[in-house]
PDB file of C-alpha atoms in Angstrom:
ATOM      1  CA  UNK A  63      -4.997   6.958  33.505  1.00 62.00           C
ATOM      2  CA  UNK A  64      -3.966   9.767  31.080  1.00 70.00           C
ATOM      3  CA  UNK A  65      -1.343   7.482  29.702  1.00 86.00           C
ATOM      4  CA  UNK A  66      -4.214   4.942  28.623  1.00 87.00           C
ATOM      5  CA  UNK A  67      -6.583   7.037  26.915  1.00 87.00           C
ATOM      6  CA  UNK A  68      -3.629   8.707  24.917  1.00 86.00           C
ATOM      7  CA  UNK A  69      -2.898   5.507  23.961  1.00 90.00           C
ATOM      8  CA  UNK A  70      -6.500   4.635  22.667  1.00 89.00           C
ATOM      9  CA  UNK A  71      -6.953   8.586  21.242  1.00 91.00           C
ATOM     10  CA  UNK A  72      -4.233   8.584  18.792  1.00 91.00           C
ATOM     11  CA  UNK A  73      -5.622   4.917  16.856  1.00 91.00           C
ATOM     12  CA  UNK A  74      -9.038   6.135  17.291  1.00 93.00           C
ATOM     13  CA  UNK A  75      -8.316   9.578  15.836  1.00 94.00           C
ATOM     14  CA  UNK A  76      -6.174   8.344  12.778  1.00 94.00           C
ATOM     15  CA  UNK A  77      -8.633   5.749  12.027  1.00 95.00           C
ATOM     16  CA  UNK A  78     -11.797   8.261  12.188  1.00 94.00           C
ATOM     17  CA  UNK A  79      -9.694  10.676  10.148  1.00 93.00           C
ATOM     18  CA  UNK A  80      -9.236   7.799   7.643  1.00 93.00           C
ATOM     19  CA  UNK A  81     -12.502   6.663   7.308  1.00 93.00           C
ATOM     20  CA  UNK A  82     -13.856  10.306   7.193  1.00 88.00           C
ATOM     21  CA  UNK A  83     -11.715  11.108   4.794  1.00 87.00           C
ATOM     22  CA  UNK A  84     -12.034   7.961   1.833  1.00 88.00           C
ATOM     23  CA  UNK A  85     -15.908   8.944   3.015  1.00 85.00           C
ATOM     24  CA  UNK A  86     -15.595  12.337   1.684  1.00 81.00           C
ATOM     25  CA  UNK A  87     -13.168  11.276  -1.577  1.00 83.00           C
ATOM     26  CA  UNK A  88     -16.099   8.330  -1.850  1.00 84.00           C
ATOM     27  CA  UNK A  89     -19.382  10.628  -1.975  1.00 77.00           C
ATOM     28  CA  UNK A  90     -17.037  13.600  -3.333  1.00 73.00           C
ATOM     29  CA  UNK A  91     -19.219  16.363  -0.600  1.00 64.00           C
ATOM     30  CA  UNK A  92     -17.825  18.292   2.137  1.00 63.00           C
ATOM     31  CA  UNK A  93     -16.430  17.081   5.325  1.00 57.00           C
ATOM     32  CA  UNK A  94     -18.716  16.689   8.422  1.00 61.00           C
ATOM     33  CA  UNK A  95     -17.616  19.508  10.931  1.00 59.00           C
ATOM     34  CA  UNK A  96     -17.203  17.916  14.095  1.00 55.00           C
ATOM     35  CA  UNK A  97     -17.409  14.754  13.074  1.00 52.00           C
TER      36      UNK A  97
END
């Protein structure tokens, strides 16, 4: 079971990261905390 959600965390993470971050460049304000 671990091994499956590790292997869904890590693509979900980057792409949140991503998107959170061209987010922030985009609107040019500080990152959510917690997101």
């Amino acid at each position: 079971m671990g091994d499956r959600r590790a292997l869904l965390f890590v693509p979900l993470t980057a792409a949140l990261s991503a998107a959170g971050h061209e987010l922030w460049v985009r609107h040019g304000s500080r990152p959510i905390a917690g997101g």
